[in-house]
Short mmCIF file of C-alpha atoms in Angstrom, two decimals:
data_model
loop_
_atom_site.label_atom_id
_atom_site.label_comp_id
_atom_site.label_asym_id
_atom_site.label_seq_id
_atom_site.Cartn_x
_atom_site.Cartn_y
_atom_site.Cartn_z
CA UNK A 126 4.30 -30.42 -27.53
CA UNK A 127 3.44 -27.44 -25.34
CA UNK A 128 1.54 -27.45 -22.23
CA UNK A 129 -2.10 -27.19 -22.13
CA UNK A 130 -3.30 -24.97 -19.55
CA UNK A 131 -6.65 -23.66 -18.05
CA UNK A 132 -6.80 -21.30 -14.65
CA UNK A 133 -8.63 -22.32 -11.78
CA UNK A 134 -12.02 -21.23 -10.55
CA UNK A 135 -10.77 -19.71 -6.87
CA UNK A 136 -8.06 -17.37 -7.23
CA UNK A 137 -6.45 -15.96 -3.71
CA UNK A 138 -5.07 -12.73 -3.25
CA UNK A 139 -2.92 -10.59 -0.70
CA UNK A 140 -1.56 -7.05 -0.57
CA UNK A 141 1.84 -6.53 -2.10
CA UNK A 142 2.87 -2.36 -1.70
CA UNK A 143 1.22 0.40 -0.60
CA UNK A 144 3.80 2.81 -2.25
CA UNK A 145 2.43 6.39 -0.87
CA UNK A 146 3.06 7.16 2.38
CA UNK A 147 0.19 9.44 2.70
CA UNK A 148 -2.26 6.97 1.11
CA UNK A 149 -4.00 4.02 2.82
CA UNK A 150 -5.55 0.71 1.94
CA UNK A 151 -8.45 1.88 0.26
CA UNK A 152 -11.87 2.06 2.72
CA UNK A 153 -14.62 3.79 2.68
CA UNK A 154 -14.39 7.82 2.02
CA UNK A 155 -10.74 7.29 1.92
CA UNK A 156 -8.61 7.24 -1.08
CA UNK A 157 -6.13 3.95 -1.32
CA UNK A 158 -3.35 2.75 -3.29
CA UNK A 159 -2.29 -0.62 -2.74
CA UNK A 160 -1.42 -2.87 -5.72
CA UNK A 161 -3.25 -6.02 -5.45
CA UNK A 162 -1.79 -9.38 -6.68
CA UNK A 163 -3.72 -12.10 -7.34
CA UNK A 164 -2.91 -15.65 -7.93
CA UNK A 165 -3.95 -18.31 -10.43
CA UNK A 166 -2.56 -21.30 -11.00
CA UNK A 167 -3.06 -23.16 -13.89
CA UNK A 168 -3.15 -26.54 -14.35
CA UNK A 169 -5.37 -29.44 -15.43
CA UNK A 170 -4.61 -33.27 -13.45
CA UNK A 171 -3.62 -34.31 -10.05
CA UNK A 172 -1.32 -36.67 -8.74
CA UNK A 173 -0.63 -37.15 -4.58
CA UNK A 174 0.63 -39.82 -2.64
CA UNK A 175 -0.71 -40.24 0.74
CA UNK A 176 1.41 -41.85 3.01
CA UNK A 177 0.22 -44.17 6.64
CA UNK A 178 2.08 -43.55 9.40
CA UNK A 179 2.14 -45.42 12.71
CA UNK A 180 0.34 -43.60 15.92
CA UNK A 181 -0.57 -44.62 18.55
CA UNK A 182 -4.15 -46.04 18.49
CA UNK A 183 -3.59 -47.88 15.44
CA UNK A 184 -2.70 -46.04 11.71
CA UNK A 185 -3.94 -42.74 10.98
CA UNK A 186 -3.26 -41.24 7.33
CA UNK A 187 -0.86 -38.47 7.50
CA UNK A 188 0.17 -35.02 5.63
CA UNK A 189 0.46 -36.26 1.87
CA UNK A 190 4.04 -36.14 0.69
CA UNK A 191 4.53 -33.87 -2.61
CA UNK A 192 6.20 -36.56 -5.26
CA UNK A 193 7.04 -36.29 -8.46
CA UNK A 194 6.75 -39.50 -9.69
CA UNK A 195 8.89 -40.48 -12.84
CA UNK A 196 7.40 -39.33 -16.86
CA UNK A 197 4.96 -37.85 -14.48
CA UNK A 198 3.61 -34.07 -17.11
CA UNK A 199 4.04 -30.62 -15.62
CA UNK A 200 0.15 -30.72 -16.07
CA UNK A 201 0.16 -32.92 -13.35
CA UNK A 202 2.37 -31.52 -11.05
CA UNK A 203 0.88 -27.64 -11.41
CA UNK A 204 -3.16 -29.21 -10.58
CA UNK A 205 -1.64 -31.36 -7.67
CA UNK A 206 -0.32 -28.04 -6.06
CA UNK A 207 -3.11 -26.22 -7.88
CA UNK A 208 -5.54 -28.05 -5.36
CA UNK A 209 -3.30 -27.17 -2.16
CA UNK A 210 -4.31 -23.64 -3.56
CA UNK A 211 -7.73 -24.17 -3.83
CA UNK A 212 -7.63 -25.46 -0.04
CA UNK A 213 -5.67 -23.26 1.31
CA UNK A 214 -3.03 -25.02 2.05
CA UNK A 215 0.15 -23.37 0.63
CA UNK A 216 2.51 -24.71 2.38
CA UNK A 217 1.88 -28.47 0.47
CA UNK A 218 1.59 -26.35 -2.35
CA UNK A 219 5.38 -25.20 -1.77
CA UNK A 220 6.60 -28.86 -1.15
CA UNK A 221 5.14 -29.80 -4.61
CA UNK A 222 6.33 -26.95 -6.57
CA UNK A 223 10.03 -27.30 -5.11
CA UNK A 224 10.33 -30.71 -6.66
CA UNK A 225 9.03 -29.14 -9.87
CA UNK A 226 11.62 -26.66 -10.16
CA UNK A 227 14.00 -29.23 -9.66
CA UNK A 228 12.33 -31.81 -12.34
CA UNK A 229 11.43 -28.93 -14.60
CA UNK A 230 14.22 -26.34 -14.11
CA UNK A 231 14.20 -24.60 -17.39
CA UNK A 232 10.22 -24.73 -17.06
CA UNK A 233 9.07 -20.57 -17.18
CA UNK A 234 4.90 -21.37 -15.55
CA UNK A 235 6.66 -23.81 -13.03
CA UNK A 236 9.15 -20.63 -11.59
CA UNK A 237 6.11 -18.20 -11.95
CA UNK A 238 3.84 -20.73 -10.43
CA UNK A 239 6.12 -21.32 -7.34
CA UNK A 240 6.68 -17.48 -6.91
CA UNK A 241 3.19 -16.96 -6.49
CA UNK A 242 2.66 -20.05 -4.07
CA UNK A 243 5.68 -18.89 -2.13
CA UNK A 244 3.73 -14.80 -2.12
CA UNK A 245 0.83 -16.68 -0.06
CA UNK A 246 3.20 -18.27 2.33
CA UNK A 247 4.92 -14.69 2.79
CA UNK A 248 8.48 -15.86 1.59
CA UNK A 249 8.66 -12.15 -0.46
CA UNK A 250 12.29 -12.72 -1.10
CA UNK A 251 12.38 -16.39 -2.18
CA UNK A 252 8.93 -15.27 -4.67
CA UNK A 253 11.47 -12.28 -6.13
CA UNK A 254 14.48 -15.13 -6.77
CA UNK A 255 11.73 -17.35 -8.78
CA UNK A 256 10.57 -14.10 -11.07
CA UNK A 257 13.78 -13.27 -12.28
CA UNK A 258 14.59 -16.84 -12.82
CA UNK A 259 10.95 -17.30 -14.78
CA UNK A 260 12.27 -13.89 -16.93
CA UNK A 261 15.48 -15.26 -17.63
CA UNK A 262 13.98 -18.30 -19.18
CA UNK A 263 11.34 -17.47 -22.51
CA UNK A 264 9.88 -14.26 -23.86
CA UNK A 265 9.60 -11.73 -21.70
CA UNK A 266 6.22 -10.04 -20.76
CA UNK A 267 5.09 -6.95 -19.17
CA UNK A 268 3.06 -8.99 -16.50
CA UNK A 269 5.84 -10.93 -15.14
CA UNK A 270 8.02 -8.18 -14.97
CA UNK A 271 5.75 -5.89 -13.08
CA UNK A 272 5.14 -8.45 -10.13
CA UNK A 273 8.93 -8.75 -10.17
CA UNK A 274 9.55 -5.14 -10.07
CA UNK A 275 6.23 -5.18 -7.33
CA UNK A 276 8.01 -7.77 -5.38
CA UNK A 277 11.28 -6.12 -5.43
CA UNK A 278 10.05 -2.71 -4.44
CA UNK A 279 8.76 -4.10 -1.35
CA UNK A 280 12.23 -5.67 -0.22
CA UNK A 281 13.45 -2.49 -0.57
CA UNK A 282 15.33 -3.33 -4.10
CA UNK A 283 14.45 0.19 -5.71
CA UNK A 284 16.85 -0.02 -8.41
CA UNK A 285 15.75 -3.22 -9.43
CA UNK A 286 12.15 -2.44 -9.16
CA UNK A 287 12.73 0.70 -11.64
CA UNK A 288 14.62 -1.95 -13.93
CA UNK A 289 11.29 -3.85 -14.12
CA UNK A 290 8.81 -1.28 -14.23
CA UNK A 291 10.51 0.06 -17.17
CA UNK A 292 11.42 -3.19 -18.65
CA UNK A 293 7.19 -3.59 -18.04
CA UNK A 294 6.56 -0.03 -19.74
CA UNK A 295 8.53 -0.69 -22.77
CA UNK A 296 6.70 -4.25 -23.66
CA UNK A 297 3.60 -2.82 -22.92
CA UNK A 298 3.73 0.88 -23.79
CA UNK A 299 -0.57 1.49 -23.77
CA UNK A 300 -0.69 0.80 -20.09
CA UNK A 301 -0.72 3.55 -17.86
CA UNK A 302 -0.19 1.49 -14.54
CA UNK A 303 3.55 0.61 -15.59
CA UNK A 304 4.78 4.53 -15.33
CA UNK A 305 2.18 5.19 -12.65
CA UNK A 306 4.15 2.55 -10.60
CA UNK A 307 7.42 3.03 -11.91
CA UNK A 308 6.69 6.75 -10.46
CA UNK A 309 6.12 6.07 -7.04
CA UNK A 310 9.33 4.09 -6.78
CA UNK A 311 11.03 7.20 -8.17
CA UNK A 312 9.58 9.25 -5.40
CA UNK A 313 11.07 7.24 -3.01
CA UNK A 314 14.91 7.40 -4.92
CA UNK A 315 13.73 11.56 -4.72
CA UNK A 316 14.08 10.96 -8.69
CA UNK A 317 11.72 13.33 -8.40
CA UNK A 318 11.63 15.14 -11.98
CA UNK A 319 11.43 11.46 -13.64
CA UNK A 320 8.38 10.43 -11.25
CA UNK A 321 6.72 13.84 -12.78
CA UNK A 322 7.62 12.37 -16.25
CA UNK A 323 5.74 9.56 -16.03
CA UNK A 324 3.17 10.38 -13.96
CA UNK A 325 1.89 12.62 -16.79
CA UNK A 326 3.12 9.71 -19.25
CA UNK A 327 0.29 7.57 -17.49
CA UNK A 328 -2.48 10.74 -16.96
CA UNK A 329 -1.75 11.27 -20.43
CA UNK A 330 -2.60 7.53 -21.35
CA UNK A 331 -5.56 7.31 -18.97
CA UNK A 332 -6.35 10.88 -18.03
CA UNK A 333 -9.35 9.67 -15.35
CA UNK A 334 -6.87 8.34 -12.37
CA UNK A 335 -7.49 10.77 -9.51
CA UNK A 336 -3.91 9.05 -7.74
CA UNK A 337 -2.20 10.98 -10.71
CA UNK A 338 -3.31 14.00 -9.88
CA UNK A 339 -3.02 13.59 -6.58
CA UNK A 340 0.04 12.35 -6.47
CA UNK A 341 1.27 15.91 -8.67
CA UNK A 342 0.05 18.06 -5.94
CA UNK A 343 1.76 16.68 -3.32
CA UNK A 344 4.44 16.80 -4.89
CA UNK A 345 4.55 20.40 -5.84
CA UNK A 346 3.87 21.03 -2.14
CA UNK A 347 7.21 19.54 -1.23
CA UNK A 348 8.28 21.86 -3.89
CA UNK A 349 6.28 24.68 -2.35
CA UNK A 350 4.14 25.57 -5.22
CA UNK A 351 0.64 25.65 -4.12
CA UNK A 352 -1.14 27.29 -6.74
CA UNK A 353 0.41 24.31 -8.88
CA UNK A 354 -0.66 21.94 -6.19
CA UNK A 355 -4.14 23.36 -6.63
CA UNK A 356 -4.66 23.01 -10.43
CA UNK A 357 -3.45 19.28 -10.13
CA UNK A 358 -5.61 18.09 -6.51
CA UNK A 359 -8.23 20.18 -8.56
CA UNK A 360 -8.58 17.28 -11.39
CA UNK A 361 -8.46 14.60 -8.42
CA UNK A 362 -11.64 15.47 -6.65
CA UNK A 363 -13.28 16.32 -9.88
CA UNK A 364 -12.74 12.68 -10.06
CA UNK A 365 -13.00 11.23 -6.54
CA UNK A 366 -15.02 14.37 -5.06
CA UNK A 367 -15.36 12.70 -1.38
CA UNK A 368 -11.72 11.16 -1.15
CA UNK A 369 -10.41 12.63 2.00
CA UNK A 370 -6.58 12.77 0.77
CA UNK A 371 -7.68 15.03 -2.07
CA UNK A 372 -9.47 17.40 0.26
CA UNK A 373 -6.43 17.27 2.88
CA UNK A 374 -4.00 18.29 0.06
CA UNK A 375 -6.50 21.37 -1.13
CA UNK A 376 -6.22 22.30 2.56
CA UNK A 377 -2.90 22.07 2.73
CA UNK A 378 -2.75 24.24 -0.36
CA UNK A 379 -4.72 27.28 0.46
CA UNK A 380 -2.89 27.41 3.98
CA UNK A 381 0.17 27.62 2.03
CA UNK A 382 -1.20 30.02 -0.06
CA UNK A 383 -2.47 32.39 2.57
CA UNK A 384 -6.18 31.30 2.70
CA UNK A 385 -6.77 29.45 5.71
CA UNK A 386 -10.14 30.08 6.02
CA UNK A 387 -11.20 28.54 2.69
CA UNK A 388 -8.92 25.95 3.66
CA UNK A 389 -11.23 25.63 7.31
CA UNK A 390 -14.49 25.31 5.15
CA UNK A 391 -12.31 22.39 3.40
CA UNK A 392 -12.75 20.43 5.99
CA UNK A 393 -14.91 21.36 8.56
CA UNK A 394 -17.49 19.38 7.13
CA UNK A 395 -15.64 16.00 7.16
CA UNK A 396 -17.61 13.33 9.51
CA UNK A 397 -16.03 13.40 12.98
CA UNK A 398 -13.82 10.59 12.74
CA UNK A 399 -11.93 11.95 10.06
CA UNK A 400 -12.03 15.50 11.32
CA UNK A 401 -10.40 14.23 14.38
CA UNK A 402 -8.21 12.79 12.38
CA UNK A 403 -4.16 14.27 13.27
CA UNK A 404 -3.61 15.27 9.57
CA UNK A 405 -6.71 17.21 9.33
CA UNK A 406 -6.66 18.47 13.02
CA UNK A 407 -3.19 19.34 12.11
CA UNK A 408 -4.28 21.91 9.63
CA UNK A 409 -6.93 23.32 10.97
CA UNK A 410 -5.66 24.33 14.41
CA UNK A 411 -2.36 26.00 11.87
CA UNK A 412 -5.17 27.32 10.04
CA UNK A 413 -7.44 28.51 13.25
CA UNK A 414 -3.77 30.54 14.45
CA UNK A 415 -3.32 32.21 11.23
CA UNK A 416 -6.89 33.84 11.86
CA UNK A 417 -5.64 34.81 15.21
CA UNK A 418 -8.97 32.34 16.64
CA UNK A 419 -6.96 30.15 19.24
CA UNK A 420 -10.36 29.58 21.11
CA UNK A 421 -11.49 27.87 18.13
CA UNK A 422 -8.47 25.56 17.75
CA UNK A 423 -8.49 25.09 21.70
CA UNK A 424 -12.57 24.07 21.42
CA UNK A 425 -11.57 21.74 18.09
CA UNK A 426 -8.43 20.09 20.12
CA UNK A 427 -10.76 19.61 22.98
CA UNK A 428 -13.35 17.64 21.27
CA UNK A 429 -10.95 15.59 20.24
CA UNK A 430 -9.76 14.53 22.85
CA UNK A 431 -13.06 13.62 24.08
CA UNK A 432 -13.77 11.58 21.26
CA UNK A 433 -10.13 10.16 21.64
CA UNK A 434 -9.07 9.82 24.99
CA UNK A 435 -5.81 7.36 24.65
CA UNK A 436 -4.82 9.85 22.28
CA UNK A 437 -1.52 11.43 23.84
CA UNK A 438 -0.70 13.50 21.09
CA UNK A 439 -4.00 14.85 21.38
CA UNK A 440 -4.41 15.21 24.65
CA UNK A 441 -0.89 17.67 25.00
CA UNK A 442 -2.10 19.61 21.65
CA UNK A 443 -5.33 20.91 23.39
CA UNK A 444 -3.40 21.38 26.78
CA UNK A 445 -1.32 23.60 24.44
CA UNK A 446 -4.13 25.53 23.37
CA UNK A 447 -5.76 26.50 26.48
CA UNK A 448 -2.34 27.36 28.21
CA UNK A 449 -2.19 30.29 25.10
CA UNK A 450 -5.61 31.23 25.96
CA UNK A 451 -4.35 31.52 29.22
CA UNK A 452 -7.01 28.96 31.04
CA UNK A 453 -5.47 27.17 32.96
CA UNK A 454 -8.08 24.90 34.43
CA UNK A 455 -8.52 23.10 30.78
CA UNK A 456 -5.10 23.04 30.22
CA UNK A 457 -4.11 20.88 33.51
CA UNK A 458 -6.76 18.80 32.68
CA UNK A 459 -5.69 17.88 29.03
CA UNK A 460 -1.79 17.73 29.98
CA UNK A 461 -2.63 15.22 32.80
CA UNK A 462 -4.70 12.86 30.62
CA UNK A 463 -1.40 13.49 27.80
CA UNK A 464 0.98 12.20 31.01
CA UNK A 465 -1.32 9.48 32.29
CA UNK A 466 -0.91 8.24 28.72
CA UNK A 467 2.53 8.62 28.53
CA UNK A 468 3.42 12.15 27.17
CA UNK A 469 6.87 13.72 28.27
CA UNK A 470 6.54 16.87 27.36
CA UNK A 471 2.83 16.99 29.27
CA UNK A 472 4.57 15.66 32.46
CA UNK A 473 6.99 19.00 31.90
CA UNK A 474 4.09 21.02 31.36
CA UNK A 475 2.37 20.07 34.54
CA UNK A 476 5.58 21.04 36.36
CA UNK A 477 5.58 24.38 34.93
CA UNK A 478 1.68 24.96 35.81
CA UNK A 479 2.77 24.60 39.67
#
């Protein structure tokens, strides 16, 4: 008879990849890419055994001991660690599940079950060893083998992740999140005509994802084709207009094209923390050369480091500034904040100013 099953009310979840480097967790006027897993386990009846131990003051009830008591169902088992879950206790949830595997072996929901238990405790590679298990074992589905090729891509297993992404793609063709994925694990194997493949595969299938887009331009900047880069970062902030990453990448674009002052107007009008931001301070001041205005990229550099003092980086990039301006009042300033914090190359600066 097969097992029943219904999913829980509380589900708990946890990042798993964020597989751009130039993309964050997503917050607010930001753009972010990080795959979220979420985990529900499904069950229906509970069995613990609570055990007394002796302490000193008389008997106090300790931890309860996972068992798996003799004909007792897999229904059983899964809501007994379903409720360690559910109280956010994982780690009793682990104890139960590893005497499920070994009741239930050959049990598919018991190995997927445990993988995700062991994905709250952290144990990434032990959660990997329980999907491949759970997809040798049944029908294969597109789910399963994306969290596996999810998993593995974050230990670093790129081949294997690319065997499950496609393995995912091919069960599930309609879904434009398997090639999306599947992409960004080519970038990082520099596969990097394939990632183009099915990054279009998965605009093609959902045509509205701005990270597709996005994700094009960049890459045709590595390839130094900017007026490619701006057709595709073109059809990302048509669809996320006040993304910052889309913006940064249009910047980056007209600079490379030979129009940094559109590329200024970019982002001059981002809020100050992003402005200030190394990326976009990056291009500007590059930008603020090209047009021959180093007073401008000095005065920028400068505020900057106001608003950021610890920033080192900062700090020596606005001492840099004002030394090509030739003041050097401004410039000892900003190199000695830059050493104070640290900065080697400010400390050789300083020397050379004596």
């Amino acid at each position: 008879m097969p097992v029943m099953t219904r999913p829980i009310l509380m589900s708990t979840t946890w990042p798993v990849i964020a597989p751009i480097p130039w993309m964050h967790a997503a917050r607010s006027g930001r753009a972010g890419f990080a795959v979220v897993a979420t985990v529900t386990v499904f069950a229906s009846a509970a069995v613990t055994t609570w055990v007394f131990v002796p302490r000193a003051g008389g008997m106090e009830m300790a931890e309860p001991r996972a068992v798996v008591a003799t004909g007792e169902t897999l229904n059983a088992v899964l809501v007994s660690a379903q409720r360690y879950v559910n109280e956010r206790e994982p780690e009793k949830a682990e104890a139960i599940m590893r005497e499920a595997i070994a009741k239930f072996p050959e049990e598919r929901e018991v190995r997927v079950q445990y993988a995700q238990v062991l994905l709250a405790l952290g144990k990434n590679a032990e959660a990997y060893e329980q999907y491949v298990a759970a997809l040798k074992r049944g029908d294969k589905d597109a789910a399963t083998e994306f969290m596996a090729g999810t998993i593995a891509s974050t230990l670093g297993k790129l081949d294997a992740a690319v065997s499950h992404y496609l393995n995912a793609q091919t069960i599930e063709p309609s879904s434009a999140k398997y090639p999306l994925y599947l992409a960004q694990v080519q970038i990082k194997l520099n596969k990097v005509d394939e990632a183009k493949a099915n990054l279009l595969r998965s605009g093609r299938i959902d045509p509205d994802q701005a990270v597709v887009w996005g994700t094009l331009a960049d890459l045709a900047m590595r390839e130094n084709k900017p007026g490619v880069a701006l057709q595709h970062i073109a059809r990302a902030r048509q669809i996320e207009a006040g993304v910052t990453d889309w913006r940064l990448i249009e910047a980056r674009a007209l600079k490379r094209s030979n129009r940094p002052e559109e590329a200024i107007k970019l982002l001059v009008g981002l809020d100050q923390g992003e402005r200030y931001s190394p990326g976009v301070l990056q291009i500007m001041g590059e930008c603020y050369g090209m047009l021959s205005r180093p007073a401008d990229a000095a005065a920028l550099y400068a505020a900057a480091s106001e608003a950021n003092p610890s920033n080192a980086g900062i700090a020596l990039s606005a001492a840099e500034w004002y030394v090509r301006l030739g003041q050097p009042e401004p410039a000892k300033k900003f190199a000695q904040r830059a050493s104070v914090l640290g900065e080697p190359n400010a400390k050789k600066m300083l020397e050379q100013m004596k």
